[in-house]
Coordinates of C-alpha atoms and ligand atoms in Angstrom, one line a residue:
M1 CA 142.7 17.0 -26.6
E2 CA 144.9 20.1 -27.1
R3 CA 148.3 19.6 -28.7
Y4 CA 151.0 21.6 -30.5
A5 CA 151.4 21.3 -34.2
I6 CA 154.9 22.4 -35.2
K7 CA 156.7 23.0 -38.5
G8 CA 160.4 22.9 -37.8
G9 CA 163.3 24.4 -39.5
N10 CA 163.0 28.1 -38.7
P11 CA 165.6 29.6 -36.4
L12 CA 164.2 31.5 -33.4
V13 CA 165.1 35.1 -33.8
G14 CA 164.1 38.2 -31.8
E15 CA 163.4 39.3 -28.2
V16 CA 161.2 37.6 -25.6
E17 CA 160.0 38.9 -22.3
I18 CA 160.4 36.5 -19.4
G19 CA 157.7 36.2 -16.7
G20 CA 157.8 35.8 -13.0
A21 CA 159.4 32.6 -11.5
K22 CA 156.7 29.9 -11.0
N23 CA 158.7 28.2 -8.3
A24 CA 159.3 31.4 -6.4
A25 CA 155.6 32.4 -6.8
L26 CA 154.4 29.1 -5.3
G27 CA 156.3 29.8 -2.1
V28 CA 155.4 33.5 -2.0
L29 CA 151.7 32.9 -2.4
A30 CA 151.7 30.4 0.4
A31 CA 153.6 32.9 2.6
A32 CA 151.1 35.6 1.7
I33 CA 148.4 33.7 3.8
M34 CA 150.5 34.1 6.9
T35 CA 149.3 37.6 7.6
D36 CA 145.7 38.8 8.1
E37 CA 146.6 42.0 6.3
M38 CA 146.2 42.4 2.5
T39 CA 149.3 41.5 0.5
I40 CA 149.8 42.4 -3.1
V41 CA 151.9 40.0 -5.3
E42 CA 153.0 41.2 -8.7
N43 CA 154.8 39.6 -11.7
L44 CA 152.9 36.4 -11.1
P45 CA 153.1 34.0 -14.0
D46 CA 149.6 33.1 -15.4
V47 CA 150.3 29.3 -15.5
R48 CA 148.3 26.3 -14.3
D49 CA 150.4 25.5 -11.2
I50 CA 149.9 29.0 -9.9
N51 CA 146.2 29.1 -10.7
V52 CA 145.6 25.8 -9.0
L53 CA 147.5 26.9 -5.8
L54 CA 145.3 30.1 -5.8
Q55 CA 142.2 27.8 -6.0
A56 CA 143.5 25.6 -3.2
M57 CA 143.9 28.8 -1.1
E58 CA 140.4 30.0 -2.0
S59 CA 139.1 26.5 -0.9
I60 CA 140.0 27.3 2.7
G61 CA 138.6 30.8 2.7
V62 CA 141.5 33.0 1.4
M63 CA 140.2 35.9 -0.6
V64 CA 142.1 36.2 -3.9
Y65 CA 141.5 39.2 -6.1
R66 CA 143.2 39.1 -9.4
T67 CA 143.7 42.8 -10.3
D68 CA 145.3 42.0 -13.6
R69 CA 146.7 39.0 -15.3
H70 CA 150.0 39.1 -13.3
T71 CA 148.9 40.7 -10.0
V72 CA 146.9 39.4 -7.1
R73 CA 145.7 40.9 -3.9
I74 CA 145.4 38.3 -1.1
N75 CA 143.5 38.6 2.1
A76 CA 143.8 35.6 4.5
S77 CA 142.0 37.1 7.5
M78 CA 139.0 34.9 7.0
I79 CA 140.5 31.4 6.7
S80 CA 137.8 29.0 7.7
G81 CA 139.5 25.6 7.2
L82 CA 142.9 24.1 7.6
V83 CA 142.4 21.1 5.3
I84 CA 143.7 21.1 1.7
E85 CA 141.9 18.4 -0.2
D86 CA 143.4 15.8 -2.4
D87 CA 142.2 17.3 -5.7
Y88 CA 144.4 20.3 -5.4
I89 CA 147.5 18.4 -4.4
K90 CA 147.2 15.9 -7.1
K91 CA 147.4 18.7 -9.6
I92 CA 150.4 20.4 -8.1
R93 CA 153.1 19.3 -5.7
A94 CA 153.8 22.7 -4.2
S95 CA 150.5 22.9 -2.4
Y96 CA 152.6 21.4 0.3
Y97 CA 153.9 24.9 1.1
L98 CA 150.4 25.5 2.6
L99 CA 151.4 22.9 5.2
G100 CA 154.4 25.1 6.4
A101 CA 152.4 28.3 6.1
L102 CA 149.2 27.1 7.9
L103 CA 151.3 25.3 10.6
G104 CA 153.3 28.4 11.2
K105 CA 150.2 30.7 11.4
Y106 CA 147.6 28.4 13.1
K107 CA 149.8 25.6 14.5
H108 CA 147.7 23.1 12.6
A109 CA 147.4 21.9 9.0
E110 CA 146.1 19.0 7.0
V111 CA 147.4 18.6 3.5
A112 CA 147.0 15.7 1.1
L113 CA 150.2 13.9 0.2
P114 CA 151.7 15.6 -2.9
G115 CA 151.6 14.6 -6.6
G116 CA 153.3 16.8 -9.1
C117 CA 155.5 16.1 -12.2
N118 CA 156.3 12.4 -12.5
I119 CA 160.1 12.9 -12.6
G120 CA 161.2 10.2 -10.1
S121 CA 160.6 9.6 -6.4
R122 CA 159.9 12.8 -4.7
K123 CA 160.0 12.4 -0.9
I124 CA 158.9 14.8 1.8
D125 CA 160.6 13.3 4.7
L126 CA 162.9 16.3 5.2
H127 CA 159.9 18.7 5.4
I128 CA 158.4 16.4 8.1
K129 CA 161.7 16.2 9.9
G130 CA 161.9 20.0 10.0
F131 CA 158.3 20.4 11.3
K132 CA 159.0 17.8 14.0
A133 CA 162.2 19.6 15.0
L134 CA 160.1 22.7 15.5
G135 CA 157.9 20.8 17.9
A136 CA 155.0 19.7 15.7
Q137 CA 153.5 16.3 15.8
V138 CA 153.2 15.0 12.2
K139 CA 151.3 11.9 11.2
I140 CA 150.0 10.6 7.9
E141 CA 146.4 9.3 7.9
H142 CA 144.0 8.7 5.1
G143 CA 146.4 10.2 2.6
L144 CA 146.7 13.4 4.6
I145 CA 149.8 14.8 6.3
I146 CA 148.5 16.2 9.6
A147 CA 150.8 18.6 11.4
D148 CA 149.8 19.9 14.8
A149 CA 151.6 21.9 17.6
K150 CA 150.7 23.6 20.8
Q151 CA 153.5 26.0 20.0
L152 CA 156.4 26.0 17.6
K153 CA 159.9 26.5 19.0
G154 CA 163.0 27.4 17.0
A155 CA 165.4 24.5 16.4
H156 CA 168.7 23.6 14.7
I157 CA 167.8 21.6 11.6
Y158 CA 170.3 19.8 9.3
L159 CA 169.0 18.8 5.9
D160 CA 170.5 15.5 4.8
T161 CA 169.9 16.4 1.1
V162 CA 169.7 19.9 -0.4
S163 CA 166.0 20.4 -0.9
V164 CA 164.3 23.5 -2.2
G165 CA 160.9 22.4 -1.0
A166 CA 162.1 21.5 2.5
T167 CA 164.1 24.7 2.9
I168 CA 161.1 26.9 1.9
N169 CA 158.6 24.9 3.9
I170 CA 160.7 24.9 7.1
M171 CA 161.3 28.6 6.7
L172 CA 157.6 29.2 6.4
A173 CA 156.8 27.3 9.6
A174 CA 159.8 28.8 11.5
V175 CA 159.1 32.6 10.9
L176 CA 156.4 32.7 13.5
A177 CA 158.0 30.1 15.8
E178 CA 159.4 31.2 19.2
G179 CA 163.1 31.8 19.2
K180 CA 165.8 31.0 16.7
T181 CA 165.9 28.4 13.9
I182 CA 169.0 27.4 11.9
I183 CA 168.6 25.4 8.7
E184 CA 171.9 23.9 7.7
N185 CA 172.7 22.5 4.2
A186 CA 169.8 24.7 3.0
A187 CA 169.0 25.1 -0.7
K188 CA 170.5 28.3 -2.3
E189 CA 168.2 28.6 -5.3
P190 CA 167.0 32.1 -6.3
H191 CA 163.5 31.2 -5.4
V192 CA 164.5 30.3 -1.8
V193 CA 166.0 33.8 -1.6
D194 CA 162.8 35.3 -3.1
V195 CA 160.5 33.7 -0.6
A196 CA 162.8 34.8 2.2
N197 CA 162.9 38.4 0.9
F198 CA 159.1 38.4 0.7
L199 CA 158.7 37.1 4.2
N200 CA 161.2 39.7 5.4
S201 CA 159.2 42.4 3.7
M202 CA 156.2 41.2 5.8
G203 CA 158.2 41.6 9.0
A204 CA 160.0 38.2 9.3
N205 CA 163.6 38.0 10.4
I206 CA 165.5 35.7 8.0
K207 CA 169.2 35.9 7.4
G208 CA 171.5 33.9 5.1
A209 CA 169.0 32.9 2.5
G210 CA 171.1 32.1 -0.6
T211 CA 173.8 30.5 1.5
D212 CA 173.7 27.1 3.0
V213 CA 172.9 28.3 6.5
V214 CA 169.6 30.1 6.9
R215 CA 169.0 31.7 10.3
I216 CA 165.5 32.7 11.3
N217 CA 164.5 34.7 14.4
G218 CA 160.9 34.1 15.1
V219 CA 158.6 37.1 15.2
K220 CA 155.1 37.4 16.7
K221 CA 153.2 38.6 13.6
L222 CA 153.6 39.3 9.9
H223 CA 152.1 42.4 8.1
A224 CA 151.0 43.5 4.7
S225 CA 153.4 43.7 1.8
N226 CA 153.6 44.6 -1.8
Y227 CA 156.0 42.4 -3.6
S228 CA 157.2 41.6 -7.2
I229 CA 158.3 38.0 -8.0
I230 CA 161.8 37.5 -9.6
P231 CA 162.1 36.5 -13.2
D232 CA 161.9 32.8 -14.1
Q233 CA 165.4 31.3 -14.5
I234 CA 164.1 28.2 -16.2
E235 CA 161.7 29.9 -18.7
A236 CA 164.7 32.2 -19.6
G237 CA 167.0 29.2 -19.9
T238 CA 164.5 27.3 -22.1
F239 CA 164.4 30.2 -24.6
M240 CA 168.2 30.5 -24.5
F241 CA 168.5 26.8 -25.4
G242 CA 165.8 27.4 -28.0
A243 CA 168.2 29.8 -29.7
A244 CA 171.0 27.3 -29.5
I245 CA 169.0 24.4 -30.8
T246 CA 167.5 26.2 -33.8
K247 CA 170.7 28.1 -34.7
G248 CA 168.9 31.3 -33.8
D249 CA 169.5 34.7 -32.1
V250 CA 167.3 35.3 -29.1
T251 CA 167.5 38.0 -26.4
V252 CA 165.7 37.1 -23.2
K253 CA 164.5 40.2 -21.5
N254 CA 163.5 41.0 -17.9
V255 CA 166.0 38.4 -16.5
I256 CA 168.6 38.4 -13.7
P257 CA 171.8 37.3 -15.7
K258 CA 173.5 36.2 -12.5
H259 CA 170.8 33.5 -12.0
L260 CA 171.6 32.2 -15.5
E261 CA 175.3 31.8 -15.1
S262 CA 175.4 28.0 -15.2
I263 CA 173.3 28.0 -18.3
T264 CA 175.3 30.7 -20.1
A265 CA 178.5 28.8 -19.2
K266 CA 177.3 25.7 -20.9
L267 CA 176.1 27.5 -24.0
I268 CA 179.5 29.2 -24.3
E269 CA 181.2 25.7 -24.1
M270 CA 178.9 24.5 -26.8
G271 CA 180.0 27.3 -29.1
C272 CA 177.2 29.9 -28.7
Q273 CA 177.9 33.7 -28.4
I274 CA 176.5 35.3 -25.3
E275 CA 176.0 39.1 -24.7
E276 CA 174.8 40.2 -21.3
S277 CA 173.4 43.5 -20.1
D278 CA 171.8 44.5 -16.8
D279 CA 168.5 42.7 -17.4
A280 CA 168.9 40.8 -20.6
V281 CA 170.9 38.0 -22.2
R282 CA 171.4 37.5 -26.0
V283 CA 172.2 34.0 -27.3
T284 CA 173.4 33.6 -30.9
A285 CA 174.3 30.2 -32.4
S286 CA 175.7 30.5 -35.9
K287 CA 177.2 27.0 -36.4
R288 CA 176.7 23.4 -35.3
L289 CA 176.8 23.1 -31.5
E290 CA 179.8 21.4 -29.8
N291 CA 179.7 18.5 -27.4
T292 CA 180.1 18.9 -23.6
H293 CA 179.4 17.0 -20.4
V294 CA 177.1 18.2 -17.7
K295 CA 175.9 17.1 -14.3
T296 CA 172.8 18.6 -12.7
L297 CA 173.4 20.0 -9.2
P298 CA 171.7 22.2 -6.7
Y299 CA 172.1 26.0 -7.4
P300 CA 174.6 27.4 -8.4
G301 CA 175.1 24.2 -10.4
F302 CA 173.4 23.4 -13.6
P303 CA 169.6 23.1 -12.8
T304 CA 167.9 19.7 -13.2
D305 CA 164.9 21.7 -14.7
M306 CA 167.2 22.5 -17.7
Q307 CA 168.4 18.9 -18.1
P308 CA 166.0 17.9 -20.9
Q309 CA 166.7 21.1 -22.8
I310 CA 170.5 20.6 -22.8
T311 CA 170.0 17.0 -23.8
V312 CA 168.1 18.0 -26.9
A313 CA 170.8 20.5 -27.8
L314 CA 173.6 17.9 -27.3
G315 CA 171.5 15.4 -29.3
I316 CA 172.3 17.5 -32.4
A317 CA 175.8 18.7 -31.3
E318 CA 179.0 17.4 -32.8
G319 CA 180.6 14.4 -30.9
T320 CA 179.8 12.5 -27.8
S321 CA 178.3 14.2 -24.7
I322 CA 177.4 12.8 -21.3
V323 CA 174.5 14.2 -19.2
T324 CA 174.3 13.1 -15.6
E325 CA 171.2 13.6 -13.5
S326 CA 172.1 13.9 -9.8
I327 CA 168.9 15.3 -8.3
F328 CA 166.0 13.0 -9.4
D329 CA 166.0 9.3 -10.1
N330 CA 163.9 9.0 -13.2
R331 CA 164.3 12.1 -15.3
F332 CA 165.2 10.7 -18.7
K333 CA 161.8 9.2 -19.7
Y334 CA 161.5 11.7 -22.6
V335 CA 164.6 10.2 -24.3
D336 CA 162.4 7.6 -25.9
E337 CA 160.6 10.4 -27.7
L338 CA 163.9 11.9 -28.9
V339 CA 164.9 8.5 -30.2
K340 CA 161.7 8.5 -32.4
M341 CA 163.2 11.7 -34.0
G342 CA 166.5 9.9 -34.8
A343 CA 168.5 11.0 -31.8
N344 CA 171.2 8.6 -30.7
I345 CA 171.0 8.6 -26.9
K346 CA 171.4 5.8 -24.5
V347 CA 170.4 6.0 -20.9
E348 CA 172.6 4.0 -18.6
G349 CA 171.8 3.1 -15.0
G350 CA 168.8 5.5 -15.1
N351 CA 170.8 8.6 -14.3
T352 CA 173.3 9.0 -17.2
A353 CA 172.6 9.8 -20.8
V354 CA 175.3 9.1 -23.4
I355 CA 174.6 11.1 -26.4
E356 CA 176.1 10.7 -29.9
G357 CA 175.2 13.9 -31.6
V358 CA 173.3 13.5 -34.9
E359 CA 173.3 16.1 -37.7
R360 CA 169.6 16.5 -37.7
L361 CA 166.4 15.3 -36.0
T362 CA 163.4 14.2 -38.0
S363 CA 159.8 15.2 -37.3
A364 CA 157.6 12.9 -35.2
N365 CA 154.4 12.7 -33.2
L366 CA 155.4 13.0 -29.6
S367 CA 153.9 13.2 -26.2
A368 CA 155.1 15.5 -23.3
P369 CA 155.9 13.3 -20.3
D370 CA 156.3 16.2 -17.8
L371 CA 156.7 20.0 -17.7
R372 CA 160.4 20.6 -18.7
A373 CA 160.8 17.6 -20.9
G374 CA 157.6 18.7 -22.7
A375 CA 159.1 22.1 -23.4
A376 CA 162.4 20.5 -24.5
L377 CA 160.5 18.3 -27.0
V378 CA 158.9 21.3 -28.5
L379 CA 162.4 22.8 -29.0
A380 CA 163.5 19.5 -30.7
C381 CA 160.5 19.8 -33.0
L382 CA 161.4 23.4 -33.9
A383 CA 164.8 22.1 -35.0
A384 CA 163.5 19.1 -37.0
E385 CA 162.6 19.5 -40.6
G386 CA 158.9 18.8 -41.3
L387 CA 155.7 18.6 -39.3
S388 CA 155.6 17.3 -35.7
T389 CA 153.0 17.2 -33.0
V390 CA 153.4 17.3 -29.2
E391 CA 150.5 15.9 -27.1
D392 CA 149.8 16.3 -23.4
I393 CA 150.7 20.0 -23.5
K394 CA 148.8 20.4 -20.2
Y395 CA 152.1 19.6 -18.6
I396 CA 153.9 22.4 -20.4
E397 CA 151.1 24.8 -19.4
R398 CA 151.8 24.1 -15.8
G399 CA 154.9 26.3 -16.0
Y400 CA 155.1 28.2 -19.3
E401 CA 152.8 31.2 -19.9
D402 CA 151.8 31.5 -23.6
F403 CA 154.6 29.3 -24.7
E404 CA 153.5 28.9 -28.3
V405 CA 152.7 32.7 -28.5
K406 CA 156.2 33.6 -27.3
L407 CA 157.7 31.1 -29.8
Q408 CA 155.6 32.5 -32.6
S409 CA 156.9 36.0 -31.8
L410 CA 160.4 34.6 -32.4
G411 CA 159.4 33.2 -35.8
A412 CA 158.5 29.6 -34.9
I413 CA 155.7 27.9 -36.8
I414 CA 153.7 26.4 -34.0
E415 CA 150.0 26.4 -33.1
K416 CA 147.8 25.0 -30.4
I417 CA 145.2 22.7 -32.0
D418 CA 142.3 20.8 -30.6
S419 CA 141.3 18.3 -33.3
D420 CA 142.4 16.4 -36.4
K421 CA 140.5 18.9 -38.5
E422 CA 142.6 21.8 -37.1
L423 CA 145.7 19.7 -37.8
T424 CA 144.7 19.3 -41.4
K425 CA 144.1 23.1 -41.6
F426 CA 147.5 23.7 -40.1
K427 CA 149.1 21.4 -42.7
L428 CA 147.4 23.2 -45.5
K429 CA 148.5 26.6 -44.2
V430 CA 152.1 25.8 -43.6
G431 CA 152.6 23.5 -46.6
Ligands
UD1_1 C1 161.9 22.0 -6.6 C2 161.3 22.6 -7.9 C3 161.6 21.7 -9.1 C4 163.1 21.4 -9.2 C5 163.6 20.9 -7.8 C6 165.2 20.8 -7.9 C7 159.4 23.7 -7.0 C8 157.9 23.8 -6.9 N1 159.9 22.7 -7.7 O1 161.3 20.7 -6.4 O2 161.1 22.3 -10.2 O3 163.3 20.4 -10.1 O4 163.3 21.8 -6.8 O5 165.7 22.1 -8.2 O6 160.1 24.6 -6.6 N2 164.2 15.1 -1.2 C9 164.2 14.2 -0.1 N3 163.4 14.4 0.9 C10 162.6 15.5 1.0 C11 162.6 16.5 -0.1 C12 163.5 16.2 -1.2 O7 164.9 13.2 -0.2 O8 161.9 15.7 2.0 C13 165.1 14.9 -2.3 C14 164.4 14.7 -3.6 O9 163.9 13.4 -3.8 C15 165.4 15.1 -4.7 C16 166.2 16.2 -3.9 O10 165.9 16.0 -2.5 O11 166.2 14.0 -4.9 C17 165.9 17.6 -4.3 O12 164.5 17.8 -4.3 P1 163.8 19.2 -3.9 O13 164.9 20.3 -4.0 O14 163.1 19.1 -2.6 O15 162.8 19.4 -5.1 P2 161.4 20.0 -5.0 O16 161.3 21.1 -3.9 O17 160.3 19.0 -5.0

């Protein structure tokens, strides 16, 4: 099984190009099937979650032409089925966007109950509440969510919890509904705005995306569009924390600095230097990091998807820090792996990590429990002296394109290996 072999101790130095946002792309691709005209989506990250969603789309008759690694042309005029099978959903949670998209376009959809990263209980009750409010009947049978409507009618929907997935899914179903839909307490994440912008470029009428009230005036039909996905806030944040954790100097390029504000604010508090330009952010860390406290929150708060990365950084910072996870229930499982490296972190009540910073981490053989924690463990290994390995990198590959290649270009000693023989070779090479 593939794993990363890492020799730590080198600071990350240089420039790295950030790809398109995975979580925006998942919503945009689902939206693309809502027209029978050809859409072109650019700046698509070449990562497993995206490729699986494209396969799920092909499985119901959507024609997907990959014109280059980051561009697809999509023609959904010949959709022949409205059932998304279990296999696809098990691999990625966001296939559930096909529920909103198919329900909106055909007034019927059957999608298996979602899986995805195991980071706590991840409900879909709000998605279902939204579809029902729009007039659909929704039932769960044989592991499938079945949504059906004679017609969808605009409605006033209040989300009890701020949910990215529910906001996007309801938006998808509502754009072709009759009349006006209002989503209150909507998620404001950049990817919600990106999906709304894409839908508007196809002729939808959505206002207020990026605020907590989204207003949608239903239209009859959507048309072709050519759209480029926004840069990935979390990939950028991961490399920025990579600079901090390894006492490096990294410029993330092709980013929207505004989307990174909560991340840069924390890095500044921790003693890093930040330089921003129009589409790049440079992070320099020249001394030991300082402690801070952080609570994950919906955008524009500190993202839960950056929680493991900041925990690793605080694990080697001076003093005591507290990280509070307020979005998901069970997102500190990776802490056991950090403890193997000598970190002094105690998880209290499941959602709070109390961190006594240690001077250094030691190398270890680790396993990635999920996508973001997997990436954070790789950063920890890059900071630790000696040779480490990280298994289960399939999780990391769900959301990071060429992760090890980009890290290598910043001076990291990391290789993807497939056998013990290759590990021995790596050890001989790096000494
Ligand atoms: C999305 C992101 C994920 C990120 C998360 C929070 C995608 C594909 N994934 O996940 O990377 O970590 O946002 O920024 O974009 N909830 C309910 N009922 C629902 C839906 C959600 O109670 O029907 C709760 C969840 O349990 C969680 C909170 O709402 O506590 C936020 O979840 P949500 O924003 O929906 O996360 P996802 O869309 O699954």
